[in-house]
PDB file of C-alpha atoms in Angstrom:
ATOM      1  CA  MET A   1      30.104 -18.018 -43.107  1.00 49.00           C
ATOM      2  CA  ALA A   2      30.683 -16.459 -39.708  1.00 50.00           C
ATOM      3  CA  LYS A   3      30.135 -12.955 -41.147  1.00 48.00           C
ATOM      4  CA  LYS A   4      26.795 -13.943 -42.671  1.00 50.00           C
ATOM      5  CA  LYS A   5      25.545 -15.224 -39.301  1.00 49.00           C
ATOM      6  CA  GLU A   6      26.470 -11.911 -37.646  1.00 50.00           C
ATOM      7  CA  LYS A   7      24.492  -9.984 -40.296  1.00 49.00           C
ATOM      8  CA  ASN A   8      21.439 -12.186 -39.814  1.00 52.00           C
ATOM      9  CA  THR A   9      21.622 -11.754 -36.040  1.00 50.00           C
ATOM     10  CA  ALA A  10      21.754  -7.980 -36.456  1.00 48.00           C
ATOM     11  CA  LYS A  11      18.687  -8.082 -38.700  1.00 47.00           C
ATOM     12  CA  GLU A  12      16.770 -10.140 -36.131  1.00 49.00           C
ATOM     13  CA  GLU A  13      17.617  -7.651 -33.364  1.00 49.00           C
ATOM     14  CA  THR A  14      16.426  -4.779 -35.575  1.00 45.00           C
ATOM     15  CA  VAL A  15      13.130  -6.525 -36.234  1.00 44.00           C
ATOM     16  CA  GLN A  16      12.609  -7.134 -32.514  1.00 49.00           C
ATOM     17  CA  VAL A  17      13.174  -3.463 -31.680  1.00 43.00           C
ATOM     18  CA  VAL A  18      10.745  -2.319 -34.367  1.00 44.00           C
ATOM     19  CA  GLU A  19       8.107  -4.802 -33.228  1.00 47.00           C
ATOM     20  CA  GLY A  20       8.520  -3.563 -29.631  1.00 48.00           C
ATOM     21  CA  ASP A  21       7.938   0.036 -30.729  1.00 49.00           C
ATOM     22  CA  VAL A  22       4.779  -1.008 -32.563  1.00 44.00           C
ATOM     23  CA  GLU A  23       3.454  -2.792 -29.479  1.00 46.00           C
ATOM     24  CA  GLU A  24       4.068   0.304 -27.317  1.00 45.00           C
ATOM     25  CA  GLU A  25       2.192   2.479 -29.793  1.00 45.00           C
ATOM     26  CA  GLU A  26      -0.730   0.064 -29.881  1.00 47.00           C
ATOM     27  CA  THR A  27      -1.069   0.047 -26.064  1.00 52.00           C
ATOM     28  CA  HIS A  28      -1.307   3.862 -25.918  1.00 53.00           C
ATOM     29  CA  ASP A  29      -4.983   4.729 -25.371  1.00 62.00           C
ATOM     30  CA  ASP A  30      -6.152   8.234 -26.281  1.00 78.00           C
ATOM     31  CA  ASN A  31      -9.632   7.422 -24.956  1.00 83.00           C
ATOM     32  CA  SER A  32      -8.567   6.878 -21.342  1.00 90.00           C
ATOM     33  CA  PRO A  33      -9.976   9.288 -18.704  1.00 90.00           C
ATOM     34  CA  GLU A  34      -6.465  10.500 -17.855  1.00 90.00           C
ATOM     35  CA  ALA A  35      -5.760  11.406 -21.503  1.00 91.00           C
ATOM     36  CA  TYR A  36      -8.790  13.696 -21.750  1.00 93.00           C
ATOM     37  CA  VAL A  37      -8.000  17.402 -22.148  1.00 93.00           C
ATOM     38  CA  LEU A  38     -10.333  19.679 -20.183  1.00 92.00           C
ATOM     39  CA  THR A  39     -12.353  22.183 -22.195  1.00 92.00           C
ATOM     40  CA  GLY A  40     -13.255  24.536 -19.343  1.00 89.00           C
ATOM     41  CA  ASP A  41     -16.915  23.495 -19.393  1.00 92.00           C
ATOM     42  CA  TYR A  42     -17.280  21.441 -16.215  1.00 93.00           C
ATOM     43  CA  ARG A  43     -20.532  19.725 -17.191  1.00 93.00           C
ATOM     44  CA  ALA A  44     -19.119  18.583 -20.531  1.00 94.00           C
ATOM     45  CA  ASP A  45     -15.789  17.524 -19.000  1.00 95.00           C
ATOM     46  CA  TYR A  46     -17.458  15.571 -16.188  1.00 95.00           C
ATOM     47  CA  THR A  47     -19.829  13.794 -18.601  1.00 95.00           C
ATOM     48  CA  GLU A  48     -17.054  12.786 -21.004  1.00 96.00           C
ATOM     49  CA  ILE A  49     -14.765  11.498 -18.233  1.00 96.00           C
ATOM     50  CA  CYS A  50     -17.611   9.416 -16.782  1.00 96.00           C
ATOM     51  CA  LYS A  51     -18.220   7.881 -20.225  1.00 95.00           C
ATOM     52  CA  ARG A  52     -14.545   7.052 -20.618  1.00 95.00           C
ATOM     53  CA  SER A  53     -14.543   5.498 -17.131  1.00 95.00           C
ATOM     54  CA  ASP A  54     -17.678   3.412 -17.855  1.00 95.00           C
ATOM     55  CA  LEU A  55     -19.505   5.109 -14.971  1.00 95.00           C
ATOM     56  CA  SER A  56     -23.165   5.968 -14.645  1.00 93.00           C
ATOM     57  CA  ILE A  57     -23.528   9.714 -15.046  1.00 94.00           C
ATOM     58  CA  ILE A  58     -24.908  11.197 -11.824  1.00 95.00           C
ATOM     59  CA  PRO A  59     -26.737  14.421 -12.775  1.00 94.00           C
ATOM     60  CA  LEU A  60     -25.269  17.787 -11.807  1.00 93.00           C
ATOM     61  CA  LYS A  61     -27.706  20.245 -10.257  1.00 93.00           C
ATOM     62  CA  LEU A  62     -27.162  23.897  -9.570  1.00 90.00           C
ATOM     63  CA  ARG A  63     -27.138  24.449  -5.811  1.00 86.00           C
ATOM     64  CA  ALA A  64     -30.164  26.428  -4.676  1.00 73.00           C
ATOM     65  CA  THR A  65     -29.479  29.899  -3.300  1.00 62.00           C
ATOM     66  CA  SER A  66     -31.857  32.416  -1.808  1.00 50.00           C
ATOM     67  CA  PRO A  67     -32.595  35.566  -3.848  1.00 47.00           C
ATOM     68  CA  ALA A  68     -30.994  37.689  -1.134  1.00 47.00           C
ATOM     69  CA  SER A  69     -27.702  35.781  -1.212  1.00 48.00           C
ATOM     70  CA  SER A  70     -27.564  35.565  -5.005  1.00 49.00           C
ATOM     71  CA  GLY A  71     -28.384  39.243  -5.518  1.00 53.00           C
ATOM     72  CA  THR A  72     -31.318  38.515  -7.834  1.00 51.00           C
ATOM     73  CA  GLU A  73     -34.886  39.706  -7.580  1.00 57.00           C
ATOM     74  CA  VAL A  74     -37.882  37.385  -7.395  1.00 52.00           C
ATOM     75  CA  PRO A  75     -39.969  37.666 -10.597  1.00 58.00           C
ATOM     76  CA  GLU A  76     -43.295  39.375 -10.074  1.00 60.00           C
ATOM     77  CA  GLY A  77     -46.101  36.876  -9.551  1.00 58.00           C
ATOM     78  CA  ALA A  78     -43.741  33.935  -8.828  1.00 56.00           C
ATOM     79  CA  PRO A  79     -44.458  31.766  -5.748  1.00 58.00           C
ATOM     80  CA  THR A  80     -42.340  32.727  -2.739  1.00 63.00           C
ATOM     81  CA  THR A  81     -43.264  30.014  -0.221  1.00 64.00           C
ATOM     82  CA  PHE A  82     -42.975  26.718  -2.130  1.00 61.00           C
ATOM     83  CA  VAL A  83     -41.498  25.043  -5.207  1.00 61.00           C
ATOM     84  CA  THR A  84     -43.086  22.029  -6.906  1.00 62.00           C
ATOM     85  CA  LYS A  85     -40.824  18.957  -7.146  1.00 62.00           C
ATOM     86  CA  ASP A  86     -41.119  15.522  -8.711  1.00 62.00           C
ATOM     87  CA  LYS A  87     -42.421  12.820  -6.407  1.00 62.00           C
ATOM     88  CA  TYR A  88     -39.133  11.023  -5.646  1.00 64.00           C
ATOM     89  CA  CYS A  89     -36.570  13.600  -6.758  1.00 64.00           C
ATOM     90  CA  TYR A  90     -35.025  13.892  -3.286  1.00 66.00           C
ATOM     91  CA  LEU A  91     -34.262  10.149  -3.231  1.00 72.00           C
ATOM     92  CA  LYS A  92     -32.314  10.165  -6.496  1.00 86.00           C
ATOM     93  CA  PRO A  93     -28.519  10.663  -6.331  1.00 92.00           C
ATOM     94  CA  SER A  94     -27.328  14.025  -7.585  1.00 94.00           C
ATOM     95  CA  ILE A  95     -24.332  16.320  -7.259  1.00 95.00           C
ATOM     96  CA  GLU A  96     -25.062  19.901  -6.305  1.00 95.00           C
ATOM     97  CA  ILE A  97     -22.650  22.428  -7.763  1.00 95.00           C
ATOM     98  CA  GLU A  98     -22.064  26.162  -7.391  1.00 94.00           C
ATOM     99  CA  SER A  99     -21.010  28.046 -10.506  1.00 90.00           C
ATOM    100  CA  ASP A 100     -17.889  30.141 -10.450  1.00 85.00           C
ATOM    101  CA  ASP A 101     -18.640  33.878 -10.262  1.00 83.00           C
ATOM    102  CA  GLU A 102     -16.278  34.753 -13.118  1.00 83.00           C
ATOM    103  CA  ASN A 103     -16.882  31.740 -15.387  1.00 85.00           C
ATOM    104  CA  LYS A 104     -20.391  30.255 -15.346  1.00 83.00           C
ATOM    105  CA  ASP A 105     -19.166  27.139 -17.193  1.00 84.00           C
ATOM    106  CA  SER A 106     -16.818  26.376 -14.304  1.00 88.00           C
ATOM    107  CA  ILE A 107     -17.597  25.594 -10.629  1.00 93.00           C
ATOM    108  CA  LYS A 108     -16.345  26.659  -7.212  1.00 95.00           C
ATOM    109  CA  SER A 109     -17.881  23.864  -5.098  1.00 96.00           C
ATOM    110  CA  PHE A 110     -19.697  20.552  -5.217  1.00 95.00           C
ATOM    111  CA  HIS A 111     -21.888  18.939  -2.546  1.00 97.00           C
ATOM    112  CA  ILE A 112     -23.004  15.309  -2.215  1.00 96.00           C
ATOM    113  CA  LYS A 113     -25.544  14.260   0.412  1.00 95.00           C
ATOM    114  CA  GLY A 114     -26.784  10.920   1.679  1.00 94.00           C
ATOM    115  CA  TRP A 115     -25.714   8.386  -0.964  1.00 94.00           C
ATOM    116  CA  LYS A 116     -22.628   6.205  -1.269  1.00 95.00           C
ATOM    117  CA  VAL A 117     -19.920   7.621  -3.495  1.00 96.00           C
ATOM    118  CA  SER A 118     -17.481   5.191  -5.116  1.00 95.00           C
ATOM    119  CA  PRO A 119     -13.752   5.971  -5.401  1.00 96.00           C
ATOM    120  CA  GLN A 120     -14.169   5.717  -9.188  1.00 96.00           C
ATOM    121  CA  LEU A 121     -16.728   8.539  -9.221  1.00 96.00           C
ATOM    122  CA  LEU A 122     -14.525  10.642  -6.949  1.00 96.00           C
ATOM    123  CA  ASN A 123     -11.672  10.075  -9.394  1.00 96.00           C
ATOM    124  CA  ALA A 124     -13.877  11.272 -12.274  1.00 96.00           C
ATOM    125  CA  LEU A 125     -14.800  14.391 -10.304  1.00 96.00           C
ATOM    126  CA  SER A 126     -11.116  14.925  -9.585  1.00 95.00           C
ATOM    127  CA  LEU A 127     -10.075  14.632 -13.239  1.00 95.00           C
ATOM    128  CA  ALA A 128     -12.791  17.096 -14.281  1.00 95.00           C
ATOM    129  CA  ALA A 129     -12.173  19.542 -11.419  1.00 94.00           C
ATOM    130  CA  PRO A 130     -11.156  23.079 -12.467  1.00 93.00           C
ATOM    131  CA  GLN A 131      -8.701  25.356 -10.673  1.00 93.00           C
ATOM    132  CA  SER A 132     -11.626  27.455  -9.430  1.00 93.00           C
ATOM    133  CA  LEU A 133     -12.828  24.632  -7.117  1.00 95.00           C
ATOM    134  CA  ASN A 134     -12.407  25.655  -3.478  1.00 96.00           C
ATOM    135  CA  THR A 135     -15.057  23.683  -1.527  1.00 97.00           C
ATOM    136  CA  ILE A 136     -15.958  19.980  -1.302  1.00 97.00           C
ATOM    137  CA  SER A 137     -18.782  18.657   0.884  1.00 98.00           C
ATOM    138  CA  LEU A 138     -19.506  14.926   1.301  1.00 98.00           C
ATOM    139  CA  TRP A 139     -22.235  14.250   3.881  1.00 97.00           C
ATOM    140  CA  ARG A 140     -22.876  10.611   4.803  1.00 97.00           C
ATOM    141  CA  CYS A 141     -21.392   9.267   1.586  1.00 96.00           C
ATOM    142  CA  GLY A 142     -19.782   6.058   2.875  1.00 96.00           C
ATOM    143  CA  LEU A 143     -16.302   7.442   2.232  1.00 97.00           C
ATOM    144  CA  THR A 144     -13.682   4.661   2.124  1.00 96.00           C
ATOM    145  CA  GLN A 145      -9.919   4.789   2.567  1.00 96.00           C
ATOM    146  CA  GLU A 146      -9.487   4.520  -1.200  1.00 97.00           C
ATOM    147  CA  GLY A 147     -11.836   7.459  -1.681  1.00 97.00           C
ATOM    148  CA  LEU A 148      -9.930   9.468   0.939  1.00 97.00           C
ATOM    149  CA  ILE A 149      -6.726   8.937  -1.039  1.00 97.00           C
ATOM    150  CA  VAL A 150      -8.446  10.437  -4.103  1.00 97.00           C
ATOM    151  CA  ILE A 151      -9.494  13.468  -2.050  1.00 97.00           C
ATOM    152  CA  VAL A 152      -5.936  13.968  -0.762  1.00 96.00           C
ATOM    153  CA  GLY A 153      -4.780  13.944  -4.385  1.00 96.00           C
ATOM    154  CA  MET A 154      -7.306  16.673  -5.196  1.00 96.00           C
ATOM    155  CA  LEU A 155      -6.067  18.775  -2.280  1.00 96.00           C
ATOM    156  CA  THR A 156      -2.486  18.607  -3.517  1.00 95.00           C
ATOM    157  CA  LYS A 157      -3.252  19.755  -7.080  1.00 94.00           C
ATOM    158  CA  LEU A 158      -6.151  22.190  -6.536  1.00 95.00           C
ATOM    159  CA  PRO A 159      -6.556  25.313  -4.328  1.00 94.00           C
ATOM    160  CA  ILE A 160      -9.289  23.695  -2.198  1.00 96.00           C
ATOM    161  CA  ARG A 161      -9.719  25.572   1.078  1.00 97.00           C
ATOM    162  CA  ASN A 162     -12.891  24.089   2.589  1.00 98.00           C
ATOM    163  CA  LEU A 163     -13.540  20.375   3.121  1.00 98.00           C
ATOM    164  CA  LEU A 164     -16.604  18.955   4.878  1.00 98.00           C
ATOM    165  CA  LEU A 165     -16.652  15.189   5.513  1.00 98.00           C
ATOM    166  CA  ASP A 166     -19.396  14.906   8.131  1.00 98.00           C
ATOM    167  CA  GLY A 167     -20.958  11.515   8.813  1.00 97.00           C
ATOM    168  CA  ASN A 168     -18.213   9.352   7.272  1.00 98.00           C
ATOM    169  CA  PRO A 169     -16.906   7.204  10.171  1.00 97.00           C
ATOM    170  CA  GLN A 170     -15.245   4.565   7.955  1.00 96.00           C
ATOM    171  CA  CYS A 171     -12.055   6.676   7.816  1.00 96.00           C
ATOM    172  CA  ALA A 172     -12.102   7.881  11.442  1.00 96.00           C
ATOM    173  CA  GLY A 173      -8.478   6.912  12.036  1.00 95.00           C
ATOM    174  CA  GLU A 174      -7.137   8.280   8.734  1.00 97.00           C
ATOM    175  CA  TYR A 175      -8.280  11.900   8.646  1.00 97.00           C
ATOM    176  CA  TYR A 176      -4.935  13.198   9.936  1.00 97.00           C
ATOM    177  CA  VAL A 177      -3.585  12.873   6.353  1.00 97.00           C
ATOM    178  CA  LEU A 178      -5.699  15.908   5.416  1.00 97.00           C
ATOM    179  CA  LEU A 179      -3.409  18.107   7.524  1.00 96.00           C
ATOM    180  CA  SER A 180      -0.172  17.317   5.684  1.00 93.00           C
ATOM    181  CA  GLU A 181       2.027  20.059   4.225  1.00 89.00           C
ATOM    182  CA  GLU A 182       0.748  19.343   0.701  1.00 90.00           C
ATOM    183  CA  CYS A 183      -2.851  20.130   1.710  1.00 93.00           C
ATOM    184  CA  ASN A 184      -3.635  23.810   2.281  1.00 94.00           C
ATOM    185  CA  LEU A 185      -7.052  23.546   3.893  1.00 97.00           C
ATOM    186  CA  SER A 186      -8.466  26.491   5.804  1.00 97.00           C
ATOM    187  CA  THR A 187     -11.654  24.806   7.092  1.00 98.00           C
ATOM    188  CA  LEU A 188     -12.067  21.112   7.945  1.00 98.00           C
ATOM    189  CA  SER A 189     -15.293  19.650   9.314  1.00 98.00           C
ATOM    190  CA  LEU A 190     -15.242  16.087  10.709  1.00 98.00           C
ATOM    191  CA  ARG A 191     -18.523  16.039  12.603  1.00 98.00           C
ATOM    192  CA  SER A 192     -20.303  12.794  13.547  1.00 97.00           C
ATOM    193  CA  ASN A 193     -17.461  10.506  12.469  1.00 98.00           C
ATOM    194  CA  LYS A 194     -17.222   8.335  15.615  1.00 97.00           C
ATOM    195  CA  MET A 195     -13.651   9.499  16.200  1.00 97.00           C
ATOM    196  CA  ARG A 196     -12.146   8.233  19.462  1.00 97.00           C
ATOM    197  CA  CYS A 197      -9.248   9.170  21.735  1.00 97.00           C
ATOM    198  CA  GLU A 198      -6.712   6.974  19.914  1.00 96.00           C
ATOM    199  CA  HIS A 199      -7.479   8.815  16.671  1.00 97.00           C
ATOM    200  CA  MET A 200      -6.581  12.142  18.294  1.00 97.00           C
ATOM    201  CA  LYS A 201      -2.946  11.160  18.808  1.00 96.00           C
ATOM    202  CA  GLN A 202      -2.125  11.308  15.088  1.00 96.00           C
ATOM    203  CA  LEU A 203      -4.506  14.205  14.478  1.00 97.00           C
ATOM    204  CA  GLY A 204      -2.834  16.218  17.252  1.00 96.00           C
ATOM    205  CA  ALA A 205       0.617  15.457  15.845  1.00 96.00           C
ATOM    206  CA  ALA A 206      -0.558  16.629  12.402  1.00 96.00           C
ATOM    207  CA  LEU A 207      -1.959  19.841  13.917  1.00 96.00           C
ATOM    208  CA  ALA A 208       1.419  20.628  15.457  1.00 95.00           C
ATOM    209  CA  GLY A 209       3.038  21.011  12.032  1.00 94.00           C
ATOM    210  CA  ASN A 210       0.063  22.428  10.137  1.00 95.00           C
ATOM    211  CA  LYS A 211       0.365  26.031   8.918  1.00 94.00           C
ATOM    212  CA  SER A 212      -2.892  26.640   7.035  1.00 96.00           C
ATOM    213  CA  LEU A 213      -5.920  25.353   8.982  1.00 97.00           C
ATOM    214  CA  THR A 214      -7.947  28.037  10.778  1.00 97.00           C
ATOM    215  CA  ASN A 215     -11.223  26.187  11.543  1.00 97.00           C
ATOM    216  CA  LEU A 216     -11.615  22.595  12.769  1.00 97.00           C
ATOM    217  CA  SER A 217     -14.909  21.010  13.818  1.00 98.00           C
ATOM    218  CA  LEU A 218     -14.907  17.704  15.726  1.00 98.00           C
ATOM    219  CA  HIS A 219     -18.498  18.073  16.908  1.00 98.00           C
ATOM    220  CA  ASN A 220     -20.435  14.955  17.957  1.00 97.00           C
ATOM    221  CA  ASN A 221     -17.627  12.397  18.115  1.00 98.00           C
ATOM    222  CA  ASN A 222     -16.465  10.046  20.896  1.00 97.00           C
ATOM    223  CA  ILE A 223     -13.505  12.100  22.090  1.00 97.00           C
ATOM    224  CA  GLY A 224     -12.715  11.829  25.800  1.00 97.00           C
ATOM    225  CA  ASP A 225     -10.167  13.467  28.097  1.00 97.00           C
ATOM    226  CA  VAL A 226      -7.222  11.456  26.750  1.00 97.00           C
ATOM    227  CA  GLY A 227      -8.081  12.589  23.232  1.00 97.00           C
ATOM    228  CA  ALA A 228      -8.301  16.205  24.399  1.00 96.00           C
ATOM    229  CA  ILE A 229      -4.797  15.925  25.896  1.00 96.00           C
ATOM    230  CA  HIS A 230      -3.453  14.640  22.547  1.00 96.00           C
ATOM    231  CA  LEU A 231      -5.066  17.604  20.790  1.00 96.00           C
ATOM    232  CA  ALA A 232      -3.679  20.018  23.374  1.00 95.00           C
ATOM    233  CA  LYS A 233      -0.135  18.800  22.723  1.00 94.00           C
ATOM    234  CA  GLY A 234      -0.560  19.522  19.030  1.00 94.00           C
ATOM    235  CA  LEU A 235      -2.223  22.886  19.609  1.00 94.00           C
ATOM    236  CA  ARG A 236       0.695  24.015  21.761  1.00 92.00           C
ATOM    237  CA  MET A 237       2.866  24.130  18.631  1.00 92.00           C
ATOM    238  CA  ASN A 238       0.131  25.307  16.251  1.00 93.00           C
ATOM    239  CA  ARG A 239      -0.019  29.020  15.372  1.00 92.00           C
ATOM    240  CA  THR A 240      -2.823  29.207  12.784  1.00 94.00           C
ATOM    241  CA  LEU A 241      -5.945  27.492  14.197  1.00 95.00           C
ATOM    242  CA  LEU A 242      -8.550  30.056  15.310  1.00 94.00           C
ATOM    243  CA  THR A 243     -11.631  27.938  16.106  1.00 95.00           C
ATOM    244  CA  LEU A 244     -11.969  24.392  17.455  1.00 95.00           C
ATOM    245  CA  ASN A 245     -15.405  22.817  17.970  1.00 97.00           C
ATOM    246  CA  LEU A 246     -15.431  19.948  20.498  1.00 96.00           C
ATOM    247  CA  SER A 247     -19.103  20.139  21.464  1.00 96.00           C
ATOM    248  CA  ALA A 248     -21.142  16.941  21.986  1.00 96.00           C
ATOM    249  CA  ASN A 249     -18.108  14.846  22.914  1.00 97.00           C
ATOM    250  CA  GLU A 250     -17.177  12.997  26.128  1.00 95.00           C
ATOM    251  CA  LEU A 251     -15.010  15.615  27.835  1.00 95.00           C
ATOM    252  CA  SER A 252     -14.894  16.162  31.568  1.00 94.00           C
ATOM    253  CA  ASP A 253     -13.213  18.953  33.528  1.00 94.00           C
ATOM    254  CA  SER A 254      -9.707  17.512  33.045  1.00 94.00           C
ATOM    255  CA  GLY A 255     -10.044  17.375  29.270  1.00 94.00           C
ATOM    256  CA  THR A 256     -11.488  20.862  29.124  1.00 93.00           C
ATOM    257  CA  GLN A 257      -8.665  22.152  31.319  1.00 94.00           C
ATOM    258  CA  ALA A 258      -6.020  20.610  29.041  1.00 94.00           C
ATOM    259  CA  ILE A 259      -7.458  22.518  26.079  1.00 93.00           C
ATOM    260  CA  SER A 260      -7.951  25.773  27.981  1.00 91.00           C
ATOM    261  CA  GLU A 261      -4.361  25.816  29.223  1.00 90.00           C
ATOM    262  CA  VAL A 262      -3.131  25.823  25.641  1.00 89.00           C
ATOM    263  CA  LEU A 263      -5.344  28.790  24.802  1.00 81.00           C
ATOM    264  CA  THR A 264      -3.791  30.942  27.521  1.00 77.00           C
ATOM    265  CA  SER A 265      -0.311  32.421  27.464  1.00 61.00           C
ATOM    266  CA  PHE A 266       2.414  30.128  28.755  1.00 57.00           C
ATOM    267  CA  GLU A 267       6.101  30.462  29.502  1.00 62.00           C
ATOM    268  CA  LEU A 268       8.576  28.854  27.110  1.00 60.00           C
ATOM    269  CA  LYS A 269      11.059  26.722  29.030  1.00 63.00           C
ATOM    270  CA  PRO A 270      14.464  25.645  27.634  1.00 68.00           C
ATOM    271  CA  ARG A 271      15.056  21.933  27.262  1.00 61.00           C
TER     272      ARG A 271
END
């Protein structure tokens, strides 16, 4: 009788294992945004990922370029001083994109201006983003800390070199994360973000170890002399930054002197 009980117990265990495997297979969702395989056509990829994420599809519009910069000629007889637009087209949310030079179905930049962008939409843009993407511009988009985390994730997996986050003061104290070793930015613009002196302490420390950034704009913030001293400490160890814009801040002579001393040659002293 004891042997029969052992056999029954073994059968029950086998059934439980099989049922567990079935449950795991049932929970696997091939229609999730993360499971989508990119096709190389950014418009199609972005649209499909938005559908899978249950997001409203914000239209993609080709970023306007002048004929001189695009290398194209203006058709004969076409208007050269104005373009007719729909009545309220400028008030409707849209995402401006620039096509990649080598692959017109792919993009090299996207620009969002003047409307609040949710972290979910940023995640959809991240999942659809091709390796050719090198520029992101978000102007007055109500960027939150959660959205900033999504952007940092994009910087670690894509060769993005230019990032413009002007007019997004909600993350004023968190922007130092964009200067980590995993992010290889060349240009970073943080204009009009209400950044204060206490925010410069972490930003200056991040600058000290950064090896990729060449252009940094902190125009039109609330940075005073103490903030300039924090930046100067970081710049003393930085060897890549070429331009720093601190115009329209609250610097006096002492703050300006702290920055200027770092820009001149100085003697290395042993500890």
